[in-house]
mmCIF file of C-alpha atoms and ligand atoms in Angstrom:
data_model
loop_
_atom_site.group_PDB
_atom_site.id
_atom_site.type_symbol
_atom_site.label_atom_id
_atom_site.label_comp_id
_atom_site.label_asym_id
_atom_site.label_seq_id
_atom_site.Cartn_x
_atom_site.Cartn_y
_atom_site.Cartn_z
ATOM 1 C CA MET A 1422 119.248 23.697 9.837
ATOM 2 C CA ALA A 1423 116.069 24.716 9.789
ATOM 3 C CA GLN A 1424 112.878 24.412 8.069
ATOM 4 C CA SER A 1425 111.183 27.772 7.477
ATOM 5 C CA VAL A 1426 107.612 28.782 6.708
ATOM 6 C CA LYS A 1427 106.905 29.301 2.987
ATOM 7 C CA SER A 1428 106.854 33.077 2.830
ATOM 8 C CA ASP A 1429 108.181 35.434 5.474
ATOM 9 C CA PRO A 1430 105.517 37.962 6.479
ATOM 10 C CA TRP A 1431 107.833 39.387 9.152
ATOM 11 C CA SER A 1432 110.405 42.112 8.713
ATOM 12 C CA SER A 1433 112.559 42.943 11.712
ATOM 13 C CA LYS A 1434 112.651 46.601 10.634
ATOM 14 C CA ALA A 1435 108.851 46.848 10.450
ATOM 15 C CA TYR A 1436 108.542 44.993 13.775
ATOM 16 C CA THR A 1437 110.828 47.458 15.556
ATOM 17 C CA SER A 1438 108.919 50.441 14.118
ATOM 18 C CA ALA A 1439 105.374 49.177 14.591
ATOM 19 C CA ALA A 1440 105.620 46.959 17.661
ATOM 20 C CA GLY A 1441 108.960 47.551 19.358
ATOM 21 C CA PHE A 1442 107.050 47.833 22.668
ATOM 22 C CA VAL A 1443 106.163 44.099 22.613
ATOM 23 C CA PRO A 1444 109.469 42.687 23.938
ATOM 24 C CA LYS A 1445 109.677 45.556 26.445
ATOM 25 C CA LEU A 1446 106.365 44.868 28.198
ATOM 26 C CA THR A 1447 107.601 41.614 29.629
ATOM 27 C CA THR A 1448 108.388 42.270 33.275
ATOM 28 C CA THR A 1449 105.759 39.828 34.519
ATOM 29 C CA VAL A 1450 106.518 36.927 32.197
ATOM 30 C CA LEU A 1451 110.274 37.352 32.798
ATOM 31 C CA SER A 1452 109.657 37.254 36.530
ATOM 32 C CA TYR A 1453 107.864 33.926 35.994
ATOM 33 C CA LEU A 1454 110.857 32.646 33.975
ATOM 34 C CA SER A 1455 113.094 33.508 36.896
ATOM 35 C CA PRO A 1456 116.322 32.333 35.196
ATOM 36 C CA ASN A 1457 119.068 30.595 37.157
ATOM 37 C CA PRO A 1458 122.655 31.406 36.104
ATOM 38 C CA THR A 1459 123.230 27.908 34.660
ATOM 39 C CA ASP A 1460 119.879 27.484 32.889
ATOM 40 C CA HIS A 1461 119.624 26.185 29.332
ATOM 41 C CA ILE A 1462 116.667 28.012 27.828
ATOM 42 C CA LEU A 1463 114.865 27.733 24.519
ATOM 43 C CA ASP A 1464 113.109 30.895 23.276
ATOM 44 C CA ILE A 1465 110.517 29.944 20.678
ATOM 45 C CA GLY A 1466 109.367 32.615 18.229
ATOM 46 C CA CYS A 1467 112.246 34.799 19.477
ATOM 47 C CA GLY A 1468 111.830 37.479 16.786
ATOM 48 C CA ASP A 1469 114.743 39.903 16.470
ATOM 49 C CA GLY A 1470 116.360 38.492 19.610
ATOM 50 C CA ILE A 1471 116.154 41.524 21.876
ATOM 51 C CA LEU A 1472 114.472 39.538 24.636
ATOM 52 C CA THR A 1473 116.542 36.415 23.986
ATOM 53 C CA ALA A 1474 119.718 38.450 24.505
ATOM 54 C CA GLN A 1475 118.269 39.923 27.689
ATOM 55 C CA ILE A 1476 117.550 36.407 28.983
ATOM 56 C CA ASN A 1477 121.061 35.337 27.975
ATOM 57 C CA SER A 1478 122.546 38.100 30.117
ATOM 58 C CA LEU A 1479 120.732 36.556 33.109
ATOM 59 C CA VAL A 1480 122.279 33.104 32.612
ATOM 60 C CA PRO A 1481 126.052 33.793 32.534
ATOM 61 C CA GLU A 1482 126.931 30.104 32.881
ATOM 62 C CA GLY A 1483 124.001 28.838 30.849
ATOM 63 C CA PHE A 1484 122.884 28.769 27.241
ATOM 64 C CA VAL A 1485 119.995 30.337 25.323
ATOM 65 C CA LEU A 1486 118.797 29.269 21.875
ATOM 66 C CA GLY A 1487 116.397 31.555 20.019
ATOM 67 C CA LEU A 1488 114.331 30.002 17.242
ATOM 68 C CA ASP A 1489 112.131 31.845 14.786
ATOM 69 C CA ALA A 1490 110.568 30.968 11.437
ATOM 70 C CA SER A 1491 111.426 34.377 10.002
ATOM 71 C CA ALA A 1492 114.754 34.639 8.185
ATOM 72 C CA SER A 1493 114.559 38.439 8.498
ATOM 73 C CA MET A 1494 114.141 38.288 12.282
ATOM 74 C CA ILE A 1495 116.954 35.765 12.756
ATOM 75 C CA ALA A 1496 119.328 37.687 10.445
ATOM 76 C CA THR A 1497 118.811 40.779 12.624
ATOM 77 C CA ALA A 1498 119.178 38.754 15.831
ATOM 78 C CA LYS A 1499 122.463 37.222 14.653
ATOM 79 C CA SER A 1500 123.934 40.502 13.463
ATOM 80 C CA THR A 1501 122.869 42.443 16.574
ATOM 81 C CA TYR A 1502 123.559 40.087 19.450
ATOM 82 C CA SER A 1503 126.577 37.913 19.790
ATOM 83 C CA SER A 1504 127.664 36.462 23.055
ATOM 84 C CA THR A 1505 128.900 33.183 24.409
ATOM 85 C CA GLY A 1506 126.031 30.945 25.315
ATOM 86 C CA LEU A 1507 123.687 32.631 22.839
ATOM 87 C CA SER A 1508 122.618 31.163 19.531
ATOM 88 C CA PHE A 1509 119.863 31.767 16.956
ATOM 89 C CA ASP A 1510 118.426 29.592 14.228
ATOM 90 C CA VAL A 1511 115.708 29.920 11.594
ATOM 91 C CA HIS A 1512 113.207 27.236 12.462
ATOM 92 C CA ASP A 1513 109.480 26.645 12.202
ATOM 93 C CA CYS A 1514 108.565 25.825 15.798
ATOM 94 C CA ARG A 1515 105.494 23.864 14.760
ATOM 95 C CA GLN A 1516 108.065 21.052 14.477
ATOM 96 C CA LEU A 1517 110.194 22.076 17.431
ATOM 97 C CA CYS A 1518 112.070 18.843 18.080
ATOM 98 C CA SER A 1519 113.187 18.498 14.450
ATOM 99 C CA ASN A 1520 115.676 21.311 15.097
ATOM 100 C CA PRO A 1521 119.091 19.634 15.544
ATOM 101 C CA ALA A 1522 120.153 21.818 18.480
ATOM 102 C CA VAL A 1523 116.845 21.215 20.266
ATOM 103 C CA LYS A 1524 117.046 17.517 19.505
ATOM 104 C CA SER A 1525 120.613 17.210 20.765
ATOM 105 C CA LYS A 1526 119.467 18.320 24.228
ATOM 106 C CA LYS A 1527 115.997 16.776 24.094
ATOM 107 C CA GLY A 1528 114.784 16.103 27.625
ATOM 108 C CA GLY A 1529 117.532 18.323 29.015
ATOM 109 C CA TRP A 1530 116.339 21.925 28.583
ATOM 110 C CA ASP A 1531 115.690 23.693 31.875
ATOM 111 C CA LYS A 1532 113.116 26.086 30.472
ATOM 112 C CA VAL A 1533 111.176 26.798 27.322
ATOM 113 C CA PHE A 1534 110.148 30.429 26.954
ATOM 114 C CA SER A 1535 107.964 32.240 24.471
ATOM 115 C CA ASN A 1536 106.720 35.818 24.268
ATOM 116 C CA ALA A 1537 104.071 37.075 21.854
ATOM 117 C CA ALA A 1538 104.565 34.200 19.425
ATOM 118 C CA LEU A 1539 102.546 31.190 20.561
ATOM 119 C CA HIS A 1540 99.292 32.560 19.158
ATOM 120 C CA TRP A 1541 100.985 32.273 15.735
ATOM 121 C CA ILE A 1542 102.731 28.976 16.377
ATOM 122 C CA LEU A 1543 99.627 27.278 17.812
ATOM 123 C CA ARG A 1544 97.285 28.663 15.179
ATOM 124 C CA ASP A 1545 97.414 25.606 12.945
ATOM 125 C CA PRO A 1546 95.125 22.974 14.526
ATOM 126 C CA ASP A 1547 97.026 20.166 12.764
ATOM 127 C CA THR A 1548 100.271 20.924 14.582
ATOM 128 C CA ARG A 1549 98.983 22.540 17.775
ATOM 129 C CA MET A 1550 99.207 19.492 20.025
ATOM 130 C CA ASN A 1551 102.530 18.520 18.466
ATOM 131 C CA VAL A 1552 104.027 21.846 19.580
ATOM 132 C CA LEU A 1553 102.926 21.244 23.173
ATOM 133 C CA ARG A 1554 104.185 17.640 23.073
ATOM 134 C CA ASP A 1555 107.542 18.801 21.684
ATOM 135 C CA VAL A 1556 107.891 21.490 24.341
ATOM 136 C CA HIS A 1557 107.160 18.816 26.955
ATOM 137 C CA ALA A 1558 109.669 16.429 25.356
ATOM 138 C CA ALA A 1559 112.375 19.107 25.115
ATOM 139 C CA LEU A 1560 112.222 19.933 28.835
ATOM 140 C CA LYS A 1561 114.062 18.041 31.531
ATOM 141 C CA PRO A 1562 111.836 16.507 34.234
ATOM 142 C CA GLY A 1563 110.652 19.398 36.398
ATOM 143 C CA GLY A 1564 111.570 21.942 33.689
ATOM 144 C CA SER A 1565 109.149 24.779 33.034
ATOM 145 C CA PHE A 1566 107.344 26.211 30.058
ATOM 146 C CA VAL A 1567 106.845 29.951 30.577
ATOM 147 C CA PHE A 1568 104.892 31.915 28.015
ATOM 148 C CA GLU A 1569 102.851 34.971 27.249
ATOM 149 C CA GLN A 1570 100.676 35.111 24.160
ATOM 150 C CA GLY A 1571 97.637 36.918 22.844
ATOM 151 C CA GLY A 1572 94.470 35.943 24.688
ATOM 152 C CA ALA A 1573 90.892 35.982 23.418
ATOM 153 C CA GLY A 1574 89.882 39.586 22.741
ATOM 154 C CA ASN A 1575 93.479 40.711 22.121
ATOM 155 C CA VAL A 1576 93.479 43.937 20.059
ATOM 156 C CA ALA A 1577 89.727 43.469 19.755
ATOM 157 C CA GLU A 1578 89.005 46.885 18.283
ATOM 158 C CA VAL A 1579 91.488 46.393 15.424
ATOM 159 C CA HIS A 1580 90.201 42.877 14.805
ATOM 160 C CA VAL A 1581 86.606 44.039 14.657
ATOM 161 C CA THR A 1582 87.429 46.970 12.388
ATOM 162 C CA LEU A 1583 89.494 44.815 10.014
ATOM 163 C CA ILE A 1584 86.635 42.333 9.760
ATOM 164 C CA GLY A 1585 84.213 45.243 9.371
ATOM 165 C CA ALA A 1586 86.243 46.605 6.449
ATOM 166 C CA LEU A 1587 86.292 43.186 4.776
ATOM 167 C CA VAL A 1588 82.548 42.738 5.361
ATOM 168 C CA ALA A 1589 81.878 46.177 3.827
ATOM 169 C CA HIS A 1590 84.062 45.273 0.869
ATOM 170 C CA GLY A 1591 82.241 41.934 0.509
ATOM 171 C CA MET A 1592 78.850 43.650 0.780
ATOM 172 C CA ARG A 1593 79.779 46.076 -2.008
ATOM 173 C CA THR A 1594 80.926 43.206 -4.229
ATOM 174 C CA ALA A 1595 77.804 41.141 -3.464
ATOM 175 C CA LEU A 1596 75.474 44.079 -4.209
ATOM 176 C CA ASN A 1597 77.327 44.731 -7.472
ATOM 177 C CA ASP A 1598 77.152 41.039 -8.382
ATOM 178 C CA VAL A 1599 73.351 40.938 -8.105
ATOM 179 C CA GLY A 1600 72.979 44.073 -10.246
ATOM 180 C CA PHE A 1601 73.070 47.015 -7.841
ATOM 181 C CA GLU A 1602 75.075 50.198 -8.216
ATOM 182 C CA VAL A 1603 76.370 51.069 -4.766
ATOM 183 C CA GLU A 1604 75.847 54.783 -4.217
ATOM 184 C CA LYS A 1605 76.839 54.965 -0.600
ATOM 185 C CA LEU A 1606 78.403 52.568 1.863
ATOM 186 C CA GLU A 1607 79.648 53.830 5.164
ATOM 187 C CA ILE A 1608 80.688 52.508 8.535
ATOM 188 C CA GLU A 1609 79.887 54.447 11.665
ATOM 189 C CA TYR A 1610 81.360 53.643 15.069
ATOM 190 C CA ARG A 1611 78.549 54.714 17.339
ATOM 191 C CA PRO A 1612 78.897 54.194 21.081
ATOM 192 C CA THR A 1613 75.303 53.686 22.167
ATOM 193 C CA ARG A 1614 73.587 54.182 25.501
ATOM 194 C CA LEU A 1615 71.646 51.114 26.570
ATOM 195 C CA THR A 1616 68.155 51.415 27.969
ATOM 196 C CA GLU A 1617 67.466 51.030 31.650
ATOM 197 C CA SER A 1618 64.542 49.081 33.034
ATOM 198 C CA ASP A 1619 62.777 48.784 36.355
ATOM 199 C CA VAL A 1620 62.457 45.045 35.787
ATOM 200 C CA GLN A 1621 65.461 43.358 37.382
ATOM 201 C CA GLY A 1622 67.882 41.968 34.793
ATOM 202 C CA SER A 1623 66.033 43.221 31.737
ATOM 203 C CA GLY A 1624 67.830 46.525 31.145
ATOM 204 C CA GLY A 1625 71.408 47.761 30.867
ATOM 205 C CA LEU A 1626 74.105 45.432 29.647
ATOM 206 C CA GLU A 1627 72.610 42.454 31.451
ATOM 207 C CA GLY A 1628 69.305 42.748 29.595
ATOM 208 C CA TRP A 1629 71.069 43.373 26.310
ATOM 209 C CA VAL A 1630 73.335 40.328 26.696
ATOM 210 C CA ARG A 1631 70.394 38.098 27.645
ATOM 211 C CA LEU A 1632 68.458 39.242 24.569
ATOM 212 C CA MET A 1633 71.093 39.681 21.855
ATOM 213 C CA GLY A 1634 73.469 37.043 23.166
ATOM 214 C CA ALA A 1635 70.820 34.336 23.520
ATOM 215 C CA ALA A 1636 72.475 32.122 20.893
ATOM 216 C CA PHE A 1637 75.779 32.312 22.811
ATOM 217 C CA LEU A 1638 74.114 31.702 26.165
ATOM 218 C CA GLU A 1639 72.454 28.575 24.824
ATOM 219 C CA ARG A 1640 75.938 27.051 24.631
ATOM 220 C CA ALA A 1641 76.128 27.165 28.428
ATOM 221 C CA SER A 1642 74.025 24.817 30.554
ATOM 222 C CA SER A 1643 70.936 26.526 31.996
ATOM 223 C CA GLU A 1644 72.461 26.545 35.522
ATOM 224 C CA LYS A 1645 75.575 28.308 34.212
ATOM 225 C CA ARG A 1646 73.859 31.008 32.138
ATOM 226 C CA ASP A 1647 73.464 33.523 34.967
ATOM 227 C CA ASP A 1648 77.146 33.077 35.799
ATOM 228 C CA VAL A 1649 78.125 33.748 32.178
ATOM 229 C CA VAL A 1650 75.998 36.902 32.071
ATOM 230 C CA ARG A 1651 77.479 38.109 35.377
ATOM 231 C CA TRP A 1652 80.980 37.395 34.041
ATOM 232 C CA VAL A 1653 80.389 39.436 30.871
ATOM 233 C CA VAL A 1654 78.840 42.321 32.785
ATOM 234 C CA GLY A 1655 81.712 42.239 35.286
ATOM 235 C CA VAL A 1656 84.451 42.204 32.638
ATOM 236 C CA LEU A 1657 82.844 45.052 30.684
ATOM 237 C CA GLU A 1658 82.036 47.172 33.735
ATOM 238 C CA SER A 1659 85.196 49.289 33.410
ATOM 239 C CA VAL A 1660 84.745 50.040 29.709
ATOM 240 C CA GLY A 1661 80.949 50.100 29.365
ATOM 241 C CA ARG A 1662 79.723 51.743 32.553
ATOM 242 C CA ARG A 1663 79.937 55.528 32.900
ATOM 243 C CA GLN A 1664 80.123 57.510 36.124
ATOM 244 C CA ASP A 1665 76.401 58.305 36.033
ATOM 245 C CA GLY A 1666 75.672 54.551 36.042
ATOM 246 C CA SER A 1667 74.582 54.363 32.394
ATOM 247 C CA TRP A 1668 75.763 51.504 30.165
ATOM 248 C CA TRP A 1669 77.330 52.254 26.755
ATOM 249 C CA ILE A 1670 78.493 49.757 24.161
ATOM 250 C CA GLY A 1671 80.260 50.130 20.832
ATOM 251 C CA TYR A 1672 77.681 49.735 18.124
ATOM 252 C CA VAL A 1673 79.205 49.720 14.628
ATOM 253 C CA ARG A 1674 76.763 50.341 11.796
ATOM 254 C CA LEU A 1675 77.249 49.523 8.141
ATOM 255 C CA ARG A 1676 74.864 51.713 6.176
ATOM 256 C CA GLY A 1677 74.289 51.950 2.466
ATOM 257 C CA VAL A 1678 72.204 52.962 -0.506
ATOM 258 C CA ALA A 1679 72.187 50.749 -3.588
ATOM 259 C CA ARG A 1680 70.268 51.461 -6.783
ATOM 260 C CA LYS A 1681 69.041 48.743 -9.130
ATOM 261 C CA ARG A 1682 70.751 49.216 -12.473
ATOM 262 C CA GLU A 1683 68.392 50.155 -15.310
HETATM 263 C C1 SAM B 495 105.296 39.398 17.739
HETATM 264 S S1 SAM B 495 106.769 38.553 17.322
HETATM 265 C C2 SAM B 495 107.455 38.241 18.912
HETATM 266 C C3 SAM B 495 108.951 38.149 18.859
HETATM 267 C C4 SAM B 495 109.651 38.086 20.225
HETATM 268 N N1 SAM B 495 109.325 36.896 20.959
HETATM 269 C C5 SAM B 495 109.398 39.326 21.035
HETATM 270 O O1 SAM B 495 108.872 39.225 22.141
HETATM 271 O O2 SAM B 495 109.757 40.421 20.553
HETATM 272 C C6 SAM B 495 106.159 36.968 16.807
HETATM 273 C C7 SAM B 495 107.214 36.077 16.215
HETATM 274 O O3 SAM B 495 106.677 34.780 16.052
HETATM 275 C C8 SAM B 495 107.339 34.204 14.952
HETATM 276 N N2 SAM B 495 106.624 33.024 14.459
HETATM 277 C C9 SAM B 495 105.383 32.968 13.918
HETATM 278 N N3 SAM B 495 105.095 31.696 13.558
HETATM 279 C C10 SAM B 495 106.181 30.948 13.881
HETATM 280 C C11 SAM B 495 106.497 29.562 13.773
HETATM 281 N N4 SAM B 495 105.627 28.703 13.229
HETATM 282 N N5 SAM B 495 107.691 29.145 14.214
HETATM 283 C C12 SAM B 495 108.576 30.025 14.753
HETATM 284 N N6 SAM B 495 108.342 31.334 14.880
HETATM 285 C C13 SAM B 495 107.154 31.794 14.462
HETATM 286 C C14 SAM B 495 107.377 35.342 13.945
HETATM 287 O O4 SAM B 495 108.312 35.109 12.930
HETATM 288 C C15 SAM B 495 107.701 36.522 14.847
HETATM 289 O O5 SAM B 495 109.073 36.779 14.895
#
């Protein structure tokens, strides 16, 4: 068995309550998996097994192994789903091929699947490439790796607000540390209308990105910068542009009053 991560931040009960929609929003990635009845499939970061069991029902003559680092998730998976050709194991998938069941069929798995877990599994830069090498080694020649994971900007508003709360907390501590009494510290989410300009490219989101995002744009070669700006403006069009043509973006202000202690 199974090596597990040190502490288990996952609880299958909390997952079902707070994010039970995750394994349900998988029509597209499951269509890419396109299971054949005899497939042997590994599901890495399988969670409570709901999706693993669904995949198992699509491979009546095959086999599905669900692996997850969380003992809570695997306990729920084992107690909820039992079927021939379906198995679960607690395992840290950063070392995928050290799992005995994976190893015993190394180079013979038809498919490796993962939903909503790779962004956790690949987070550690020391083991990231190892995971991809192990997935490659586990698969038979021609086998496929089919995955969906969080992309850049995933749950951006929560991410930004969490960081904002930590920054506010850090600001309060830092002000206290240098001798201030913090009287007021507040965060305001303030969607803000951008200015327009008659000078091509200097107003709206384009002008704002060129000005405020200059340090980012410097990372692109000078020939690519216009493309990057166009890309950003294009991606944000649906959220930032209103029907009257004005551009709005989500300014968040941290505002405070601190008094020097006497
Ligand atoms: C959001 S859940 C997704 C579960 C399932 N695939 C689904 O679609 O419902 C993410 C899962 O990744 C697992 N996970 C995180 N790091 C892992 C690791 N290093 N090895 C194996 N599983 C891991 C967590 O324990 C958790 O069950």
